[in-house]
Each structure stands twice: as structure tokens, then as C-alpha cells.
mmCIF file of C-alpha atoms and ligand atoms in Angstrom:
data_model
loop_
_atom_site.group_PDB
_atom_site.id
_atom_site.type_symbol
_atom_site.label_atom_id
_atom_site.label_comp_id
_atom_site.label_asym_id
_atom_site.label_seq_id
_atom_site.Cartn_x
_atom_site.Cartn_y
_atom_site.Cartn_z
ATOM 1 C CA UNK A 6 -71.835 -14.635 -152.692
ATOM 2 C CA UNK A 7 -70.512 -17.900 -154.043
ATOM 3 C CA UNK A 8 -72.237 -21.145 -153.181
ATOM 4 C CA UNK A 9 -70.911 -24.649 -153.050
ATOM 5 C CA UNK A 10 -73.158 -25.716 -155.926
ATOM 6 C CA UNK A 11 -71.288 -23.710 -158.542
ATOM 7 C CA UNK A 12 -67.790 -24.817 -157.550
ATOM 8 C CA UNK A 13 -66.291 -27.926 -159.163
ATOM 9 C CA UNK A 14 -64.974 -30.469 -156.688
ATOM 10 C CA UNK A 15 -61.721 -31.624 -158.284
ATOM 11 C CA UNK A 16 -58.236 -32.468 -157.144
ATOM 12 C CA UNK A 17 -54.869 -33.462 -158.585
ATOM 13 C CA UNK A 18 -53.886 -36.979 -157.550
ATOM 14 C CA UNK A 19 -50.366 -38.417 -157.510
ATOM 15 C CA UNK A 20 -50.387 -41.523 -159.728
ATOM 16 C CA UNK A 21 -46.744 -42.543 -159.291
ATOM 17 C CA UNK A 22 -43.609 -41.224 -157.627
ATOM 18 C CA UNK A 23 -41.341 -39.375 -160.091
ATOM 19 C CA UNK A 24 -37.830 -40.662 -160.711
ATOM 20 C CA UNK A 25 -35.947 -37.615 -161.925
ATOM 21 C CA UNK A 26 -38.013 -34.716 -163.210
ATOM 22 C CA UNK A 27 -41.757 -34.686 -162.463
ATOM 23 C CA UNK A 28 -43.745 -35.380 -165.651
ATOM 24 C CA UNK A 29 -47.440 -34.879 -166.522
ATOM 25 C CA UNK A 30 -47.962 -38.661 -166.375
ATOM 26 C CA UNK A 31 -47.237 -38.624 -162.633
ATOM 27 C CA UNK A 32 -50.399 -36.586 -162.015
ATOM 28 C CA UNK A 33 -54.118 -36.916 -162.752
ATOM 29 C CA UNK A 34 -57.083 -34.585 -162.264
ATOM 30 C CA UNK A 35 -60.060 -36.383 -160.756
ATOM 31 C CA UNK A 36 -63.431 -35.468 -159.253
ATOM 32 C CA UNK A 37 -63.633 -35.658 -155.472
ATOM 33 C CA UNK A 38 -66.658 -35.931 -153.172
ATOM 34 C CA UNK A 39 -68.095 -32.657 -151.927
ATOM 35 C CA UNK A 40 -67.033 -32.312 -148.288
ATOM 36 C CA UNK A 41 -69.656 -32.176 -145.551
ATOM 37 C CA UNK A 42 -68.914 -29.957 -142.593
ATOM 38 C CA UNK A 43 -68.577 -30.856 -138.939
ATOM 39 C CA UNK A 44 -68.617 -28.348 -136.089
ATOM 40 C CA UNK A 45 -65.518 -26.153 -136.077
ATOM 41 C CA UNK A 46 -64.880 -26.636 -139.819
ATOM 42 C CA UNK A 47 -65.117 -24.373 -142.847
ATOM 43 C CA UNK A 48 -65.882 -25.189 -146.475
ATOM 44 C CA UNK A 49 -63.351 -23.521 -148.740
ATOM 45 C CA UNK A 50 -63.143 -22.652 -152.407
ATOM 46 C CA UNK A 51 -59.490 -22.548 -153.416
ATOM 47 C CA UNK A 52 -58.644 -19.266 -155.111
ATOM 48 C CA UNK A 53 -54.838 -19.489 -155.330
ATOM 49 C CA UNK A 54 -52.563 -22.447 -154.678
ATOM 50 C CA UNK A 55 -48.839 -22.598 -154.192
ATOM 51 C CA UNK A 56 -46.343 -24.913 -155.830
ATOM 52 C CA UNK A 57 -43.160 -25.247 -153.791
ATOM 53 C CA UNK A 58 -39.874 -27.125 -154.186
ATOM 54 C CA UNK A 59 -40.376 -28.965 -150.860
ATOM 55 C CA UNK A 60 -43.249 -30.882 -152.472
ATOM 56 C CA UNK A 61 -40.679 -32.807 -154.516
ATOM 57 C CA UNK A 62 -39.319 -34.200 -151.235
ATOM 58 C CA UNK A 63 -42.807 -35.443 -150.395
ATOM 59 C CA UNK A 64 -42.664 -37.533 -153.588
ATOM 60 C CA UNK A 65 -39.730 -39.569 -152.232
ATOM 61 C CA UNK A 66 -41.279 -42.128 -149.897
ATOM 62 C CA UNK A 67 -37.873 -43.712 -149.238
ATOM 63 C CA UNK A 68 -36.320 -40.579 -147.696
ATOM 64 C CA UNK A 69 -36.884 -39.766 -144.027
ATOM 65 C CA UNK A 70 -38.103 -36.195 -143.703
ATOM 66 C CA UNK A 71 -39.725 -33.651 -141.399
ATOM 67 C CA UNK A 72 -42.975 -34.107 -143.298
ATOM 68 C CA UNK A 73 -44.616 -37.366 -144.442
ATOM 69 C CA UNK A 74 -44.580 -38.363 -148.128
ATOM 70 C CA UNK A 75 -47.652 -37.929 -150.321
ATOM 71 C CA UNK A 76 -49.632 -41.140 -150.721
ATOM 72 C CA UNK A 77 -50.267 -42.542 -154.177
ATOM 73 C CA UNK A 78 -53.821 -42.275 -155.474
ATOM 74 C CA UNK A 79 -54.592 -39.552 -152.950
ATOM 75 C CA UNK A 80 -55.064 -35.852 -153.668
ATOM 76 C CA UNK A 81 -51.908 -33.799 -153.257
ATOM 77 C CA UNK A 82 -51.930 -31.019 -150.695
ATOM 78 C CA UNK A 83 -50.184 -27.733 -150.061
ATOM 79 C CA UNK A 84 -50.563 -24.084 -149.246
ATOM 80 C CA UNK A 85 -53.554 -22.174 -150.588
ATOM 81 C CA UNK A 86 -55.594 -19.019 -150.223
ATOM 82 C CA UNK A 87 -59.280 -19.860 -150.188
ATOM 83 C CA UNK A 88 -62.656 -18.210 -149.861
ATOM 84 C CA UNK A 89 -64.921 -19.442 -147.072
ATOM 85 C CA UNK A 90 -68.177 -20.521 -148.676
ATOM 86 C CA UNK A 91 -69.745 -22.169 -145.642
ATOM 87 C CA UNK A 92 -68.783 -22.108 -142.008
ATOM 88 C CA UNK A 93 -69.524 -24.127 -138.892
ATOM 89 C CA UNK A 94 -67.128 -22.013 -136.875
ATOM 90 C CA UNK A 95 -67.569 -18.643 -135.224
ATOM 91 C CA UNK A 96 -64.048 -17.768 -136.388
ATOM 92 C CA UNK A 97 -64.976 -17.284 -140.051
ATOM 93 C CA UNK A 98 -68.023 -16.276 -142.115
ATOM 94 C CA UNK A 99 -68.820 -16.946 -145.770
ATOM 95 C CA UNK A 100 -66.921 -14.468 -147.932
ATOM 96 C CA UNK A 101 -63.825 -14.373 -145.706
ATOM 97 C CA UNK A 102 -60.453 -15.202 -147.265
ATOM 98 C CA UNK A 103 -58.093 -17.515 -145.423
ATOM 99 C CA UNK A 104 -54.614 -18.923 -145.933
ATOM 100 C CA UNK A 105 -53.357 -22.266 -144.656
ATOM 101 C CA UNK A 106 -51.085 -25.182 -145.402
ATOM 102 C CA UNK A 107 -54.023 -27.165 -146.825
ATOM 103 C CA UNK A 108 -56.267 -26.833 -149.834
ATOM 104 C CA UNK A 109 -53.689 -26.687 -152.585
ATOM 105 C CA UNK A 110 -54.144 -29.059 -155.559
ATOM 106 C CA UNK A 111 -57.940 -29.020 -154.938
ATOM 107 C CA UNK A 112 -60.731 -26.716 -156.051
ATOM 108 C CA UNK A 113 -62.910 -27.363 -152.999
ATOM 109 C CA UNK A 114 -61.912 -28.558 -149.560
ATOM 110 C CA UNK A 115 -62.774 -28.385 -145.922
ATOM 111 C CA UNK A 116 -60.531 -27.556 -142.989
ATOM 112 C CA UNK A 117 -60.582 -27.017 -139.288
ATOM 113 C CA UNK A 118 -61.089 -23.295 -138.767
ATOM 114 C CA UNK A 119 -58.238 -23.391 -136.247
ATOM 115 C CA UNK A 120 -55.798 -24.357 -139.029
ATOM 116 C CA UNK A 121 -56.630 -21.269 -141.110
ATOM 117 C CA UNK A 122 -55.601 -17.614 -140.844
ATOM 118 C CA UNK A 123 -57.729 -14.763 -142.161
ATOM 119 C CA UNK A 124 -56.110 -12.589 -144.827
ATOM 120 C CA UNK A 125 -56.995 -9.096 -145.975
ATOM 121 C CA UNK A 126 -57.154 -8.553 -149.764
ATOM 122 C CA UNK A 127 -56.937 -4.787 -149.249
ATOM 123 C CA UNK A 128 -53.439 -5.068 -147.723
ATOM 124 C CA UNK A 129 -51.941 -7.086 -150.594
ATOM 125 C CA UNK A 130 -53.169 -9.193 -153.528
ATOM 126 C CA UNK A 131 -54.439 -12.552 -152.277
ATOM 127 C CA UNK A 132 -51.639 -14.466 -154.020
ATOM 128 C CA UNK A 133 -49.018 -12.517 -152.038
ATOM 129 C CA UNK A 134 -50.041 -14.489 -148.941
ATOM 130 C CA UNK A 135 -48.466 -17.524 -150.630
ATOM 131 C CA UNK A 136 -45.253 -15.656 -151.422
ATOM 132 C CA UNK A 137 -43.751 -12.471 -150.074
ATOM 133 C CA UNK A 138 -46.216 -12.300 -147.135
ATOM 134 C CA UNK A 139 -46.445 -16.061 -146.708
ATOM 135 C CA UNK A 140 -44.332 -19.142 -146.115
ATOM 136 C CA UNK A 141 -41.505 -18.220 -148.563
ATOM 137 C CA UNK A 142 -41.386 -14.698 -147.122
ATOM 138 C CA UNK A 143 -41.013 -15.969 -143.582
ATOM 139 C CA UNK A 144 -38.360 -18.428 -144.799
ATOM 140 C CA UNK A 145 -36.348 -15.558 -146.282
ATOM 141 C CA UNK A 146 -36.734 -13.353 -143.223
ATOM 142 C CA UNK A 147 -35.982 -16.107 -140.681
ATOM 143 C CA UNK A 148 -32.949 -17.495 -142.498
ATOM 144 C CA UNK A 149 -31.440 -14.044 -142.889
ATOM 145 C CA UNK A 150 -32.196 -12.600 -139.455
ATOM 146 C CA UNK A 151 -31.894 -15.713 -137.290
ATOM 147 C CA UNK A 152 -29.039 -17.599 -138.990
ATOM 148 C CA UNK A 153 -27.042 -15.216 -141.173
ATOM 149 C CA UNK A 154 -27.432 -12.346 -138.678
ATOM 150 C CA UNK A 155 -25.682 -9.916 -141.034
ATOM 151 C CA UNK A 156 -24.032 -6.696 -139.950
ATOM 152 C CA UNK A 157 -24.102 -3.513 -142.014
ATOM 153 C CA UNK A 158 -21.352 -3.411 -144.621
ATOM 154 C CA UNK A 159 -21.012 -7.189 -144.886
ATOM 155 C CA UNK A 160 -21.398 -9.158 -148.117
ATOM 156 C CA UNK A 161 -24.343 -11.502 -148.625
ATOM 157 C CA UNK A 162 -24.472 -14.122 -151.378
ATOM 158 C CA UNK A 163 -27.901 -15.512 -152.291
ATOM 159 C CA UNK A 164 -28.403 -18.398 -154.712
ATOM 160 C CA UNK A 165 -31.787 -18.883 -156.363
ATOM 161 C CA UNK A 166 -31.941 -15.101 -156.042
ATOM 162 C CA UNK A 167 -34.821 -14.460 -158.457
ATOM 163 C CA UNK A 168 -37.165 -16.943 -156.791
ATOM 164 C CA UNK A 169 -39.794 -16.491 -154.112
ATOM 165 C CA UNK A 170 -37.420 -16.873 -151.162
ATOM 166 C CA UNK A 171 -34.247 -15.532 -152.764
ATOM 167 C CA UNK A 172 -35.721 -12.300 -154.095
ATOM 168 C CA UNK A 173 -36.862 -11.278 -150.618
ATOM 169 C CA UNK A 174 -33.550 -12.278 -149.014
ATOM 170 C CA UNK A 175 -31.711 -9.993 -151.457
ATOM 171 C CA UNK A 176 -33.972 -7.036 -150.730
ATOM 172 C CA UNK A 177 -33.885 -7.525 -146.962
ATOM 173 C CA UNK A 178 -30.103 -7.707 -147.227
ATOM 174 C CA UNK A 179 -29.932 -4.464 -149.213
ATOM 175 C CA UNK A 180 -32.249 -2.813 -146.661
ATOM 176 C CA UNK A 181 -29.699 -3.760 -143.957
ATOM 177 C CA UNK A 182 -26.848 -2.038 -145.785
ATOM 178 C CA UNK A 183 -25.169 -5.171 -147.131
ATOM 179 C CA UNK A 184 -23.359 -5.706 -150.391
ATOM 180 C CA UNK A 185 -25.675 -8.232 -152.057
ATOM 181 C CA UNK A 186 -24.618 -10.720 -154.716
ATOM 182 C CA UNK A 187 -27.303 -12.949 -156.198
ATOM 183 C CA UNK A 188 -27.234 -15.769 -158.701
ATOM 184 C CA UNK A 189 -30.009 -16.719 -161.087
ATOM 185 C CA UNK A 190 -30.474 -18.626 -164.314
ATOM 186 C CA UNK A 191 -31.214 -16.005 -166.959
ATOM 187 C CA UNK A 192 -30.101 -12.570 -168.145
ATOM 188 C CA UNK A 193 -33.641 -11.245 -167.633
ATOM 189 C CA UNK A 194 -33.704 -12.402 -164.008
ATOM 190 C CA UNK A 195 -30.244 -10.937 -163.371
ATOM 191 C CA UNK A 196 -31.205 -7.589 -164.925
ATOM 192 C CA UNK A 197 -34.235 -7.366 -162.629
ATOM 193 C CA UNK A 198 -32.198 -8.344 -159.590
ATOM 194 C CA UNK A 199 -29.761 -5.493 -160.226
ATOM 195 C CA UNK A 200 -32.454 -2.960 -161.178
ATOM 196 C CA UNK A 201 -35.084 -3.694 -158.546
ATOM 197 C CA UNK A 202 -34.284 -6.833 -156.603
ATOM 198 C CA UNK A 203 -31.680 -5.503 -154.186
ATOM 199 C CA UNK A 204 -28.541 -6.963 -155.797
ATOM 200 C CA UNK A 205 -25.350 -5.017 -156.347
ATOM 201 C CA UNK A 206 -24.252 -7.770 -158.713
ATOM 202 C CA UNK A 207 -26.304 -10.628 -160.142
ATOM 203 C CA UNK A 208 -24.478 -13.612 -161.639
ATOM 204 C CA UNK A 209 -26.109 -15.615 -164.409
ATOM 205 C CA UNK A 210 -24.812 -19.000 -163.268
ATOM 206 C CA UNK A 211 -25.578 -20.521 -166.676
ATOM 207 C CA UNK A 212 -22.767 -18.368 -168.066
ATOM 208 C CA UNK A 213 -20.368 -19.633 -165.371
ATOM 209 C CA UNK A 214 -20.810 -23.408 -165.417
ATOM 210 C CA UNK A 215 -18.935 -25.477 -162.906
ATOM 211 C CA UNK A 216 -17.589 -24.585 -159.474
ATOM 212 C CA UNK A 217 -14.324 -23.058 -160.751
ATOM 213 C CA UNK A 218 -16.069 -20.603 -163.099
ATOM 214 C CA UNK A 219 -18.708 -19.800 -160.500
ATOM 215 C CA UNK A 220 -15.995 -19.209 -157.887
ATOM 216 C CA UNK A 221 -14.247 -16.749 -160.212
ATOM 217 C CA UNK A 222 -17.509 -14.862 -160.857
ATOM 218 C CA UNK A 223 -18.368 -14.778 -157.153
ATOM 219 C CA UNK A 224 -14.880 -13.681 -156.115
ATOM 220 C CA UNK A 225 -15.071 -10.799 -158.588
ATOM 221 C CA UNK A 226 -18.515 -9.770 -157.319
ATOM 222 C CA UNK A 227 -17.525 -10.115 -153.667
ATOM 223 C CA UNK A 228 -13.964 -8.711 -153.508
ATOM 224 C CA UNK A 229 -13.961 -8.636 -149.681
ATOM 225 C CA UNK A 230 -15.235 -12.214 -149.501
ATOM 226 C CA UNK A 231 -18.657 -13.572 -148.561
ATOM 227 C CA UNK A 232 -19.772 -13.062 -144.955
ATOM 228 C CA UNK A 233 -23.213 -14.666 -145.303
ATOM 229 C CA UNK A 234 -24.405 -17.267 -147.773
ATOM 230 C CA UNK A 235 -28.134 -17.947 -148.156
ATOM 231 C CA UNK A 236 -28.174 -21.392 -149.757
ATOM 232 C CA UNK A 237 -31.092 -22.304 -152.027
ATOM 233 C CA UNK A 238 -29.356 -24.343 -154.719
ATOM 234 C CA UNK A 239 -26.497 -26.595 -153.506
ATOM 235 C CA UNK A 240 -23.929 -28.300 -155.768
ATOM 236 C CA UNK A 241 -21.529 -25.911 -157.508
ATOM 237 C CA UNK A 242 -23.110 -22.957 -155.730
ATOM 238 C CA UNK A 243 -22.210 -24.304 -152.299
ATOM 239 C CA UNK A 244 -18.698 -25.157 -153.441
ATOM 240 C CA UNK A 245 -18.191 -21.637 -154.855
ATOM 241 C CA UNK A 246 -19.609 -20.069 -151.688
ATOM 242 C CA UNK A 247 -17.244 -22.144 -149.514
ATOM 243 C CA UNK A 248 -14.327 -21.016 -151.679
ATOM 244 C CA UNK A 249 -15.237 -17.353 -151.175
ATOM 245 C CA UNK A 250 -16.534 -17.405 -147.602
ATOM 246 C CA UNK A 251 -14.624 -15.258 -145.141
ATOM 247 C CA UNK A 252 -13.574 -15.769 -141.526
ATOM 248 C CA UNK A 253 -16.586 -16.079 -139.226
ATOM 249 C CA UNK A 254 -18.907 -16.611 -142.205
ATOM 250 C CA UNK A 255 -22.491 -17.797 -141.686
ATOM 251 C CA UNK A 256 -24.460 -20.053 -144.004
ATOM 252 C CA UNK A 257 -28.242 -20.453 -143.850
ATOM 253 C CA UNK A 258 -28.941 -23.859 -145.409
ATOM 254 C CA UNK A 259 -32.431 -23.240 -146.738
ATOM 255 C CA UNK A 260 -32.629 -25.556 -149.740
ATOM 256 C CA UNK A 261 -30.607 -27.353 -152.416
ATOM 257 C CA UNK A 262 -32.941 -27.464 -155.382
ATOM 258 C CA UNK A 263 -30.221 -28.611 -157.801
ATOM 259 C CA UNK A 264 -30.316 -32.089 -156.255
ATOM 260 C CA UNK A 265 -34.050 -32.582 -155.655
ATOM 261 C CA UNK A 266 -34.549 -34.558 -158.881
ATOM 262 C CA UNK A 267 -31.278 -36.489 -158.576
ATOM 263 C CA UNK A 268 -31.662 -40.227 -159.029
ATOM 264 C CA UNK A 269 -28.309 -41.082 -157.381
ATOM 265 C CA UNK A 270 -26.744 -39.820 -154.135
ATOM 266 C CA UNK A 271 -24.956 -36.536 -154.811
ATOM 267 C CA UNK A 272 -21.412 -35.845 -153.547
ATOM 268 C CA UNK A 273 -20.889 -33.085 -151.003
ATOM 269 C CA UNK A 274 -18.558 -30.191 -151.817
ATOM 270 C CA UNK A 275 -14.858 -31.184 -151.695
ATOM 271 C CA UNK A 276 -13.902 -27.972 -149.864
ATOM 272 C CA UNK A 277 -15.874 -28.389 -146.629
ATOM 273 C CA UNK A 278 -12.603 -28.117 -144.731
ATOM 274 C CA UNK A 279 -12.614 -24.366 -145.492
ATOM 275 C CA UNK A 280 -15.269 -24.137 -142.806
ATOM 276 C CA UNK A 281 -12.888 -25.277 -140.110
ATOM 277 C CA UNK A 282 -10.051 -22.814 -140.519
ATOM 278 C CA UNK A 283 -12.433 -19.975 -141.312
ATOM 279 C CA UNK A 284 -14.726 -20.715 -138.358
ATOM 280 C CA UNK A 285 -17.825 -20.897 -140.529
ATOM 281 C CA UNK A 286 -21.221 -21.650 -139.029
ATOM 282 C CA UNK A 287 -23.723 -23.470 -141.266
ATOM 283 C CA UNK A 288 -27.213 -24.223 -140.025
ATOM 284 C CA UNK A 289 -30.033 -25.995 -141.806
ATOM 285 C CA UNK A 290 -33.524 -24.826 -141.012
ATOM 286 C CA UNK A 291 -37.175 -25.461 -141.748
ATOM 287 C CA UNK A 292 -39.548 -22.528 -141.774
ATOM 288 C CA UNK A 293 -42.116 -24.302 -139.623
ATOM 289 C CA UNK A 294 -39.712 -23.971 -136.693
ATOM 290 C CA UNK A 295 -39.873 -20.175 -137.016
ATOM 291 C CA UNK A 296 -43.640 -19.670 -137.189
ATOM 292 C CA UNK A 297 -43.575 -17.936 -133.814
ATOM 293 C CA UNK A 298 -41.609 -15.105 -135.465
ATOM 294 C CA UNK A 299 -44.379 -14.393 -137.993
ATOM 295 C CA UNK A 300 -45.395 -11.139 -136.229
ATOM 296 C CA UNK A 301 -41.796 -9.816 -136.443
ATOM 297 C CA UNK A 302 -41.559 -10.821 -140.094
ATOM 298 C CA UNK A 303 -44.889 -9.175 -140.956
ATOM 299 C CA UNK A 304 -43.990 -6.071 -138.942
ATOM 300 C CA UNK A 305 -40.968 -5.519 -141.177
ATOM 301 C CA UNK A 306 -42.160 -6.743 -144.577
ATOM 302 C CA UNK A 307 -45.815 -5.619 -144.788
ATOM 303 C CA UNK A 308 -45.130 -1.878 -144.362
ATOM 304 C CA UNK A 309 -42.111 -2.027 -146.677
ATOM 305 C CA UNK A 310 -44.271 -3.763 -149.277
ATOM 306 C CA UNK A 311 -47.054 -1.207 -148.914
ATOM 307 C CA UNK A 312 -44.502 1.613 -149.280
ATOM 308 C CA UNK A 313 -43.120 0.047 -152.467
ATOM 309 C CA UNK A 314 -39.712 -0.501 -150.831
ATOM 310 C CA UNK A 315 -39.994 -4.247 -151.367
ATOM 311 C CA UNK A 316 -40.909 -5.613 -154.788
ATOM 312 C CA UNK A 317 -42.165 -9.049 -155.622
ATOM 313 C CA UNK A 318 -42.792 -10.926 -158.839
ATOM 314 C CA UNK A 319 -45.063 -13.839 -159.607
ATOM 315 C CA UNK A 320 -45.388 -16.417 -162.368
ATOM 316 C CA UNK A 321 -49.113 -17.092 -162.619
ATOM 317 C CA UNK A 322 -50.465 -20.354 -164.028
ATOM 318 C CA UNK A 323 -54.186 -20.531 -164.757
ATOM 319 C CA UNK A 324 -56.347 -23.471 -163.781
ATOM 320 C CA UNK A 325 -56.001 -26.481 -161.493
ATOM 321 C CA UNK A 326 -55.036 -28.723 -164.414
ATOM 322 C CA UNK A 327 -51.898 -26.598 -164.963
ATOM 323 C CA UNK A 328 -50.626 -27.085 -161.402
ATOM 324 C CA UNK A 329 -48.361 -30.053 -162.325
ATOM 325 C CA UNK A 330 -46.680 -27.957 -165.034
ATOM 326 C CA UNK A 331 -46.245 -25.056 -162.610
ATOM 327 C CA UNK A 332 -44.650 -27.471 -160.142
ATOM 328 C CA UNK A 333 -42.331 -29.109 -162.695
ATOM 329 C CA UNK A 334 -41.353 -25.632 -163.935
ATOM 330 C CA UNK A 335 -39.709 -24.868 -160.590
ATOM 331 C CA UNK A 336 -36.933 -27.302 -161.514
ATOM 332 C CA UNK A 337 -36.473 -25.780 -164.981
ATOM 333 C CA UNK A 338 -36.352 -22.183 -163.762
ATOM 334 C CA UNK A 339 -39.600 -21.369 -165.603
ATOM 335 C CA UNK A 340 -40.819 -19.219 -162.737
ATOM 336 C CA UNK A 341 -39.654 -15.673 -162.127
ATOM 337 C CA UNK A 342 -40.559 -14.901 -158.534
ATOM 338 C CA UNK A 343 -43.237 -16.921 -156.763
ATOM 339 C CA UNK A 344 -44.995 -19.610 -158.821
ATOM 340 C CA UNK A 345 -48.721 -19.575 -158.072
ATOM 341 C CA UNK A 346 -51.729 -21.236 -159.675
ATOM 342 C CA UNK A 347 -55.039 -19.394 -159.995
ATOM 343 C CA UNK A 348 -57.757 -21.954 -159.308
ATOM 344 C CA UNK A 349 -60.706 -19.582 -159.471
ATOM 345 C CA UNK A 350 -61.587 -15.899 -159.516
ATOM 346 C CA UNK A 351 -61.290 -13.859 -156.316
ATOM 347 C CA UNK A 352 -65.103 -13.635 -156.294
ATOM 348 C CA UNK A 353 -67.549 -15.845 -158.172
HETATM 349 N N1 NAP B 409 -36.047 -24.542 -145.390
HETATM 350 C C1 NAP B 409 -37.294 -24.158 -145.608
HETATM 351 O O1 NAP B 409 -38.145 -24.138 -144.708
HETATM 352 C C2 NAP B 409 -37.687 -23.734 -146.986
HETATM 353 C C3 NAP B 409 -38.902 -23.092 -147.237
HETATM 354 C C4 NAP B 409 -39.174 -22.659 -148.548
HETATM 355 C C5 NAP B 409 -38.257 -22.894 -149.552
HETATM 356 N N2 NAP B 409 -37.099 -23.549 -149.271
HETATM 357 C C6 NAP B 409 -36.087 -23.785 -150.294
HETATM 358 O O2 NAP B 409 -35.723 -22.525 -150.821
HETATM 359 C C7 NAP B 409 -35.334 -22.671 -152.182
HETATM 360 C C8 NAP B 409 -36.141 -21.699 -153.033
HETATM 361 O O3 NAP B 409 -37.523 -22.030 -152.907
HETATM 362 P P1 NAP B 409 -38.615 -21.083 -153.590
HETATM 363 O O4 NAP B 409 -39.931 -21.535 -153.112
HETATM 364 O O5 NAP B 409 -38.221 -19.676 -153.425
HETATM 365 O O6 NAP B 409 -38.486 -21.502 -155.117
HETATM 366 P P2 NAP B 409 -38.097 -20.540 -156.321
HETATM 367 O O7 NAP B 409 -36.707 -20.051 -156.083
HETATM 368 O O8 NAP B 409 -39.161 -19.530 -156.503
HETATM 369 O O9 NAP B 409 -38.128 -21.519 -157.571
HETATM 370 C C9 NAP B 409 -37.122 -22.427 -157.781
HETATM 371 C C10 NAP B 409 -35.962 -21.813 -158.597
HETATM 372 O O10 NAP B 409 -34.812 -22.605 -158.397
HETATM 373 C C11 NAP B 409 -33.944 -22.427 -159.503
HETATM 374 N N3 NAP B 409 -33.385 -23.725 -159.893
HETATM 375 C C12 NAP B 409 -34.060 -24.838 -160.232
HETATM 376 N N4 NAP B 409 -33.212 -25.841 -160.533
HETATM 377 C C13 NAP B 409 -31.963 -25.328 -160.391
HETATM 378 C C14 NAP B 409 -30.650 -25.850 -160.552
HETATM 379 N N5 NAP B 409 -30.441 -27.117 -160.951
HETATM 380 N N6 NAP B 409 -29.600 -25.032 -160.325
HETATM 381 C C15 NAP B 409 -29.786 -23.745 -159.939
HETATM 382 N N7 NAP B 409 -31.002 -23.200 -159.751
HETATM 383 C C16 NAP B 409 -32.065 -23.977 -159.980
HETATM 384 C C17 NAP B 409 -34.760 -21.833 -160.643
HETATM 385 O O11 NAP B 409 -34.332 -20.503 -160.881
HETATM 386 P P3 NAP B 409 -33.122 -20.159 -161.912
HETATM 387 O O12 NAP B 409 -33.747 -19.597 -163.138
HETATM 388 O O13 NAP B 409 -32.334 -19.149 -161.150
HETATM 389 O O14 NAP B 409 -32.368 -21.430 -162.180
HETATM 390 C C18 NAP B 409 -36.185 -21.831 -160.100
HETATM 391 O O15 NAP B 409 -36.935 -20.738 -160.542
HETATM 392 C C19 NAP B 409 -35.551 -24.136 -152.532
HETATM 393 O O16 NAP B 409 -34.328 -24.825 -152.385
HETATM 394 C C20 NAP B 409 -36.537 -24.610 -151.479
HETATM 395 O O17 NAP B 409 -36.457 -25.991 -151.250
HETATM 396 C C21 NAP B 409 -36.803 -23.970 -148.010
#
């Protein structure tokens, strides 16, 4: 059994807000005080932490958002899977594993037991609770089922298709009998998407630069037009999707990672008017508004995962000090599947 004494108490602090791409100089690893527990709290050793694109939005204090910005000279925070090493709650005992939206970017932390959910390492690897069985998985499932609402035989286009969210959207789409077209930024990612990741056609968008070239590639891959677009990227991808979208098309606006590091306001697509005549519905969404559907999501994805019908990939970074690089890598396409950081071993 691990004890608090042999766990470092460290955290990554935000030193300054990035302008453009996040750089190592924006972050600093510092020691933090060892937490003391109050009733109802648990002491947690972080085992895996998540880096997610939404964290970039929390580094823009000037932009109004659904979640407050990170404060400078404070530890960053985010999703993590942790081991309970001390408990003042009847809900958890030392040795339990929990997942929650807190504990990332730290090696040791405390939390209200009510904010944590127990996870079972025999059902899936612990890191999967940050990806395919976690927040990105629910995002994929909710955007597809609640907004796109595809019907068998339709065509689904997914941008960011080889990432944590996109790779599950593609596979859930294939499972529903859709023609699935994905886009990703390397030949290796596209080969995997076509071999295992549920895509009928995967487009390497770096070989089709600009909205005109991307539109041609998408039109060729989706000869009957696009019925559903799962938007993760924005920019040229949205413009190409709007060129190819069919009558009654649905767009799940999940993310637009291509603009997250932009230093100037970015123009919208010039072809938005296509939505009018084609009766297209586009809806933005935030996964936290779909948490109540977690049981439905798990009921579909967990058995399919266990049966090997759903595949997932991870890019693993080792050590808390490598978390900033893992985070910055999201905007360079370094990750293939879910980017996770291993903070410590599963068991000490
Ligand atoms: N609405 C919500 O509640 C919610 C929740 C989770 C995630 N999201 C959004 O979903 C999207 C995917 O998130 P994720 O966690 O699954 O991340 P991810 O796809 O695993 O990682 C990000 C990927 O984005 C691609 N990318 C980065 N910059 C790009 C650019 N300029 N143009 C095209 N592609 C680019 C890269 O892949 P390539 O190699 O293909 O370029 C990179 O691997 C993001 O937009 C995120 O903000 C939304």
C-alpha cells in the first residue's frame, strides 16, 4: 500500500498566458504543500493525467467561457485518474482508484469524495478512463447520438479523426452502418483510420491544403454528400464540410482546434449561406451538459471495447514535468489517439 510519505508533492504552475503556441517557458514545476484532509475528503496520488485542447481556452483570460480561466502562479488543473492513499470518507478506501475533473498537473492532491467516481482497472486500463471511457468518449458519443442523430446508410464526416474524440466518433458511426470519412494530419494516422478506426476513407488534410483542395477530396470521398459533420477542427475543414453538406445535414460543433492558438480574430467560413437553402442544423455543445447520459454511453461503449469491437490508441508521456510538452503537442498533431501523462506507477 502506498503512503503519502513516499509521494512527491509537486504541481505544474502557469507562469504566463501563452500568445500563440504554448511554450515550455509558460510553465514551471514547483513543490506544493502536502494537503491535510477534512471530513468527506480523500488524499489522492495522481497516476494518470489528461491533457485536453479545452485547457488552451482556460489560458485566455480575456475570452468569456463556460469555465473560468486558469490563474497565473497557481497550479493548473484537469482530469486525472488517482489512487486513494488516505480517506476521510466512507465512499472510498485507500487503494481505490478514482477519476475526476481535478488532480491533473499535480502529483498529490485532495478532493471531496463526492467529486470523484470509482473506476475498475480490471474493466479497462486506468488511462482509458481519461479517453475512450472518459470525457472524450462521452463527447464523441453525445455529439454523434444527440446532435448528428445519423441514420443507417448516411455519410458522416469527422475532422480530427485520429484523436481521442474523433477516433471514437468514426467507430460509433461505422457501428451504425454509416459511410465514414475522416480527416487527419499524417499518412500513418489515415492508414490506421481505414484499417481499424472505422473510416471508409481517411483524408490526409496536409496533402489537400486549403478549402478548395479539401472540398475536392471530401466530395470524392463522399459522393452522395455529407449528412453529418462532426466538427473538431474549424477553418478550411468547416468550409469544405459546408460545401459538401447535403439537404437536412446536421453539424455537431464540438471543437475548432485550428484556431485555439490564433492571435487575431479568425474569419468565419464564407459559405455559411449553404446552410439556409440546405436546411442544415448546426449545434455547439459542451460535454458537461451531457453528463446525465453517461450510463447510456457506457452501456454502449464498455461492452464493445471489451469485445474488441472498439479500438483506442494513446500517446503516453512519462512524468509530470513532460505534461506541458504533451499539452503543446496537441496543437502540433504529435498525439495519435488520446494524449495522457503517466505521473506514477499504478501501484507504488
Ligand atoms: N465540446 C466539448 O465538450 C469537447 C470535449 C472534448 C474535446 N472537444 C474538442 O474536440 C476536439 C478534439 O479533442 P481531443 O481531446 O480529441 O483532441 P485530439 O484530437 O486527441 O488532439 C488534437 C488533434 O487535433 C489535430 N490538430 C491540431 N491542430 C490542428 C490544425 N491546425 N488543423 C487540423 N487539425 C489539428 C491534431 O491531429 P492531426 O494530426 O490530425 O492534425 C491533434 O492530434 C478539439 O477541438 C476539442 O476542443 C470538445
